[in-house]
Coordinates of N, CA and C in Angstrom, one line a residue:
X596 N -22.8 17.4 0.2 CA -22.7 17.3 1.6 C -21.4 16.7 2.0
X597 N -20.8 17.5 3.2 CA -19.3 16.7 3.4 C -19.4 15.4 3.8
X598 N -18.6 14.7 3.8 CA -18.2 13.1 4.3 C -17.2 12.8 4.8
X599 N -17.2 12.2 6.0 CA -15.5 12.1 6.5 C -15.9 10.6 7.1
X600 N -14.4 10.1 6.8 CA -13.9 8.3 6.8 C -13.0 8.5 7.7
X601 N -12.9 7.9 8.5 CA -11.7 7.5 9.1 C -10.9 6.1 8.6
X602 N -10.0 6.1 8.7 CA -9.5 4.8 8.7 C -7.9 4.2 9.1
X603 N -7.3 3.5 9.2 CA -6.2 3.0 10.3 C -6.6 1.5 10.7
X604 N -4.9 1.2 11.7 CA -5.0 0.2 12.6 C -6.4 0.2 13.2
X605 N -7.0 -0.9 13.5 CA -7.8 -1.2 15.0 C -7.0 -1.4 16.0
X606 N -5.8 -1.6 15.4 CA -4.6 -2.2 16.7 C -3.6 -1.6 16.9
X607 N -3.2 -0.9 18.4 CA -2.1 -0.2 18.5 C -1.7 -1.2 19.1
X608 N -0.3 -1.0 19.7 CA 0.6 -1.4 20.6 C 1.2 -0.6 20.9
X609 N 1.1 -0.9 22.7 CA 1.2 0.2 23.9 C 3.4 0.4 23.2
X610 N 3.9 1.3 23.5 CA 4.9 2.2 23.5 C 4.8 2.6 21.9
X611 N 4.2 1.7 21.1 CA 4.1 2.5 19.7 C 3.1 3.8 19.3
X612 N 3.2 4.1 18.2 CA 2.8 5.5 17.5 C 1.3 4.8 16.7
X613 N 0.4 5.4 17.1 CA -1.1 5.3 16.9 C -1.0 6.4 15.3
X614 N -1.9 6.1 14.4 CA -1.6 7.1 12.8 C -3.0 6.6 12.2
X615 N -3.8 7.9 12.3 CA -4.9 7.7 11.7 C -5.1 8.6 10.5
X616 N -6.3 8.5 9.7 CA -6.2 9.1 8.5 C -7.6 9.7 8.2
X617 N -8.1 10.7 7.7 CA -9.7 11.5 7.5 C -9.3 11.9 6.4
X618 N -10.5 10.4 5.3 CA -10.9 10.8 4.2 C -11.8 12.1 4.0
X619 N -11.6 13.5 3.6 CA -12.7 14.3 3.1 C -13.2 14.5 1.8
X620 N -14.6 14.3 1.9 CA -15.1 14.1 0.5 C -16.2 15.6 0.2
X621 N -16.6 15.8 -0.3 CA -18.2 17.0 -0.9 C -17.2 18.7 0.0
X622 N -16.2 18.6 0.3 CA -15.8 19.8 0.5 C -14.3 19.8 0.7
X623 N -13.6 21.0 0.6 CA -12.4 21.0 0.7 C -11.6 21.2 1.7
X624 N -10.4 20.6 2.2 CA -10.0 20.9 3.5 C -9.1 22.3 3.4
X625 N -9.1 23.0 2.5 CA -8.4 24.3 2.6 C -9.5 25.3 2.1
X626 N -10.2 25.2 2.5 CA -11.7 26.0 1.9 C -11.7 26.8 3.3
X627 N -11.6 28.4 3.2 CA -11.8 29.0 4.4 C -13.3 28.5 5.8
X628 N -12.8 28.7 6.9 CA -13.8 28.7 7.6 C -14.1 27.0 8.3
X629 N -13.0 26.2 7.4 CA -13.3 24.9 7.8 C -12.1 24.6 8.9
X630 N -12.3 23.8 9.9 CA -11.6 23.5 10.6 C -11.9 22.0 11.2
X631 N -10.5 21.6 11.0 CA -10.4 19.6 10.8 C -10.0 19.2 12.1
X632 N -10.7 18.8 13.1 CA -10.1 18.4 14.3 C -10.4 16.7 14.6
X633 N -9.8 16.2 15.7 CA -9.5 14.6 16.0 C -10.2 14.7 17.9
X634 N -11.1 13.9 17.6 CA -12.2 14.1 18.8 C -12.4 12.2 19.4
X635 N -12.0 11.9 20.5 CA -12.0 10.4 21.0 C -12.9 10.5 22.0
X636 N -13.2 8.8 22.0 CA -14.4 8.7 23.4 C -13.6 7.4 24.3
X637 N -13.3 7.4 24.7 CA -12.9 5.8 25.5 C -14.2 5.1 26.2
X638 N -14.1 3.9 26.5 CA -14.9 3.4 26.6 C -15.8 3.6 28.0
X639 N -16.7 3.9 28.3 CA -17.1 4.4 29.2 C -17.7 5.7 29.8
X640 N -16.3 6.5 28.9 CA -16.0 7.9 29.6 C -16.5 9.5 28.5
X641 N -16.1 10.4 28.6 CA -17.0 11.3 27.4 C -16.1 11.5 26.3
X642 N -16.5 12.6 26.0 CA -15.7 13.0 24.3 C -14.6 14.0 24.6
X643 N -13.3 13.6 23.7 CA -12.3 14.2 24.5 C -11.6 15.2 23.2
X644 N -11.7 16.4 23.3 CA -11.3 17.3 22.1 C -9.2 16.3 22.1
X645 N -8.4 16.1 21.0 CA -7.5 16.1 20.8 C -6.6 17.1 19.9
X646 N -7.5 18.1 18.7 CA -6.8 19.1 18.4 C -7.4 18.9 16.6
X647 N -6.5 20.0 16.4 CA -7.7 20.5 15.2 C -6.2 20.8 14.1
X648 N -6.8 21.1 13.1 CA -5.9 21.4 11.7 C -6.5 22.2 10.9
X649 N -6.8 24.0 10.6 CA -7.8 24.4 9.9 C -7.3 24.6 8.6
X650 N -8.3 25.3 8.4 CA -7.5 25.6 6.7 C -6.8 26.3 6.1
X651 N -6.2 27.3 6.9 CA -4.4 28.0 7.2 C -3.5 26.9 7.3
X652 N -3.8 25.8 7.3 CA -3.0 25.1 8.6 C -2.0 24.9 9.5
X653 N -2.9 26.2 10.1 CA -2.4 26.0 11.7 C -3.1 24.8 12.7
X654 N -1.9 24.8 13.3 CA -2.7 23.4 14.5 C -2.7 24.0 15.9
X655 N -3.7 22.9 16.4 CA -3.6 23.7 18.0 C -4.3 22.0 18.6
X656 N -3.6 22.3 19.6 CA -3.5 21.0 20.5 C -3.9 20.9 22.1
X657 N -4.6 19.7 22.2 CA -5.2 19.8 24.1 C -4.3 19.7 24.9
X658 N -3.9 20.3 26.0 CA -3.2 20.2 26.2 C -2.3 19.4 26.8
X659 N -2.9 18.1 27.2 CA -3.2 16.8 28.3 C -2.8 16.1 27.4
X660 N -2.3 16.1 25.8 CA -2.5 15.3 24.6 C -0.5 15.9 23.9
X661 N -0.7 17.3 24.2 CA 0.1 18.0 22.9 C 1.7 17.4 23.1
X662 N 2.4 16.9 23.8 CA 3.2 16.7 23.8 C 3.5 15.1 23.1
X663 N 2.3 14.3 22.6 CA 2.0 13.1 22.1 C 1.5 12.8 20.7
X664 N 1.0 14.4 20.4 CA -0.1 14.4 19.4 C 0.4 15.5 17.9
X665 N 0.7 14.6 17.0 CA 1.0 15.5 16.1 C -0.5 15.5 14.6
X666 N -0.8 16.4 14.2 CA -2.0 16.2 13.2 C -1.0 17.3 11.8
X667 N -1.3 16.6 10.8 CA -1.0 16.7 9.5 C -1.7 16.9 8.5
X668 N -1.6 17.5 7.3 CA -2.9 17.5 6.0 C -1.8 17.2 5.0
X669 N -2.9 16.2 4.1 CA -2.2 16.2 2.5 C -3.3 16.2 1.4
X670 N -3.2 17.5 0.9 CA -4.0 18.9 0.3 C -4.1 18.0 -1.2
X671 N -3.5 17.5 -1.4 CA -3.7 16.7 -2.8 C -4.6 15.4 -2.7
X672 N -4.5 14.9 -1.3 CA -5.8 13.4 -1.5 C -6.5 13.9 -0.5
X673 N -7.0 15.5 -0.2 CA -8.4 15.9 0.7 C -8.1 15.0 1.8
X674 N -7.0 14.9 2.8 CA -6.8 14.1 3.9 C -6.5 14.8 4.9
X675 N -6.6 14.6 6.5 CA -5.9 15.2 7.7 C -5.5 13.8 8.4
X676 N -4.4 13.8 9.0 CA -4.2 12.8 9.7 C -3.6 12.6 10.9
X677 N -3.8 11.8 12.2 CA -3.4 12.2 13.3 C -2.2 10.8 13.9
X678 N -0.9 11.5 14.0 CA -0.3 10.8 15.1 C -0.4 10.9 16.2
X679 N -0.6 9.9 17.4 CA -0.4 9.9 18.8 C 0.6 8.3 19.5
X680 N 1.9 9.4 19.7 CA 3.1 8.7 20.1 C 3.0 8.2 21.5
X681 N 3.7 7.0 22.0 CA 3.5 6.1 23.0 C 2.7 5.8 23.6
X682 N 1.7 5.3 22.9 CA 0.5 4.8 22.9 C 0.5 3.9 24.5
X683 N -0.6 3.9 25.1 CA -0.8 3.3 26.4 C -2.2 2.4 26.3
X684 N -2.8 1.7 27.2 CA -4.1 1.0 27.3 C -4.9 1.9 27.6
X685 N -5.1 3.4 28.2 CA -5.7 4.8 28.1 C -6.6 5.4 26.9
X686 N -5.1 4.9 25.9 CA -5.2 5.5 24.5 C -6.4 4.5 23.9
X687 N -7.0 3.6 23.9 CA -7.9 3.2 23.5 C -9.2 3.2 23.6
X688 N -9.9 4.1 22.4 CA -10.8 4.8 22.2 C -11.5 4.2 21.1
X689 N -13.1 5.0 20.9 CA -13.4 5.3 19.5 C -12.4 6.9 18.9
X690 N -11.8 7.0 17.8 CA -11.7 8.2 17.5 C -12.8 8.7 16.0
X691 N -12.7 10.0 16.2 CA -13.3 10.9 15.4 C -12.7 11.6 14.8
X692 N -13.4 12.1 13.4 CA -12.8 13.0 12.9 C -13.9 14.2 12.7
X693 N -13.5 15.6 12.7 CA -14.6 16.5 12.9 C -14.5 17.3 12.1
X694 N -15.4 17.6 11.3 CA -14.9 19.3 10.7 C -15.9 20.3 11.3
X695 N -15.3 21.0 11.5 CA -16.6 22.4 12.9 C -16.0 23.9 11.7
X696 N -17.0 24.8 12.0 CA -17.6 26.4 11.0 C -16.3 27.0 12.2
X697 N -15.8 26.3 13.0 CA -15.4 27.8 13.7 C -13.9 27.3 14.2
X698 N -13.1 28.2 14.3 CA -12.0 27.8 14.7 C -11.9 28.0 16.3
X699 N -12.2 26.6 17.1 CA -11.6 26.4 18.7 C -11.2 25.7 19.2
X700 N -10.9 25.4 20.3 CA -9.6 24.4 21.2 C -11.2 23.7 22.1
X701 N -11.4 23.1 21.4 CA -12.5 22.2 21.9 C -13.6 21.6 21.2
X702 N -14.7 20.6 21.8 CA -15.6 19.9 21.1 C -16.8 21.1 20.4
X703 N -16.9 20.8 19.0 CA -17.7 22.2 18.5 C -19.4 21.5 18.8
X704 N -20.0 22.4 18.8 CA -21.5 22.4 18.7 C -22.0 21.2 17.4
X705 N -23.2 20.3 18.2 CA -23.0 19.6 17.2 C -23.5 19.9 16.1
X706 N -24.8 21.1 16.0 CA -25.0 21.6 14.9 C -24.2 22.5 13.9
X707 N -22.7 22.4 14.4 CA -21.7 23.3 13.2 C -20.6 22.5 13.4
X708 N -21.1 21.1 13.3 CA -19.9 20.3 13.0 C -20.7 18.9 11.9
X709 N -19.6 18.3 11.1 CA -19.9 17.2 10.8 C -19.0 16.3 11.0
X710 N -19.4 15.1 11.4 CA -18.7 14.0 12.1 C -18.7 13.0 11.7
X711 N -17.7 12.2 11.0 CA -17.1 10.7 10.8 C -18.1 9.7 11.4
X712 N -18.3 8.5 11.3 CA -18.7 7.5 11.9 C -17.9 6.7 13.0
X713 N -16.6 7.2 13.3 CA -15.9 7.1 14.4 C -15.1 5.7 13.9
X714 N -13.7 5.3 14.6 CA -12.8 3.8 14.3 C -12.4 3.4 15.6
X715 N -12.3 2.7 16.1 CA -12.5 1.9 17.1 C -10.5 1.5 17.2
X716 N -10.5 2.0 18.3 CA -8.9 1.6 18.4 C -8.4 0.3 19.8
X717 N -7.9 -0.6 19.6 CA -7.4 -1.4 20.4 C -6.3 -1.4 20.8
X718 N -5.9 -1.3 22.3 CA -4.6 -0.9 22.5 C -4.0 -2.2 23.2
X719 N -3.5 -2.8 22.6 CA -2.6 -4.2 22.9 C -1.6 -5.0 22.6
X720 N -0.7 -5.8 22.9 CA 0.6 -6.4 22.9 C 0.2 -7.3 21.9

């Protein structure tokens, strides 16, 4: 069964670069059909797709995010990982890491996705 970790700062600081990391375990991130995306909730408010990494890897990005948001894989430690540059008091969320059956520009069904336990990000000086 897959497994995904998040892990990183809890602590950004507003004009710095936020860099998170999705341990994948029981499956591979270059295994067709899988697609690795970065899914946040702020406090309060709902679940916010930020973009995905599949197993071509191609990326595709929200577009409220893409000019901030860069996501990466390293195929040798089963990882994806997400930058988001100039970080604001906005920016702090729970984030997610998601693997979804289908390749889309948005939050997948939760029955064809599996989901991280989420990491708790603090945006402060």
């Amino acid at each position: 069964q897959v497994q995904l970790q998040e892990s990183g700062p809890g602590l950004a600081k507003p004009s710095q670069t936020l860099a998170l990391t999705c341990t994948v375990s029981g499956d591979s991130i270059t295994t067709a059909n899988n697609h690795w995306n970065w899914i946040r909730q702020p406090p309060g408010k709902g679940l916010e797709w930020m973009g995905v990494i599949s197993y071509d890897g191609s990326t595709y990005y929200s577009p409220s995010l893409k000019s901030r948001t860069f996501i990466s894989r390293d195929t040798s430690k089963n990882q994806f990982s997400l930058q988001l540059r100039s970080v604001t008091p906005e920016d702090a969320a729970v984030y997610f890491c998601v693997r979804a059956d289908e390749r889309r520009r948005g939050i997948p069904p939760q029955k064809e996705s599996d989901w991280g336990q989420g990491t708790q990000v603090t945006v402060s000086s």
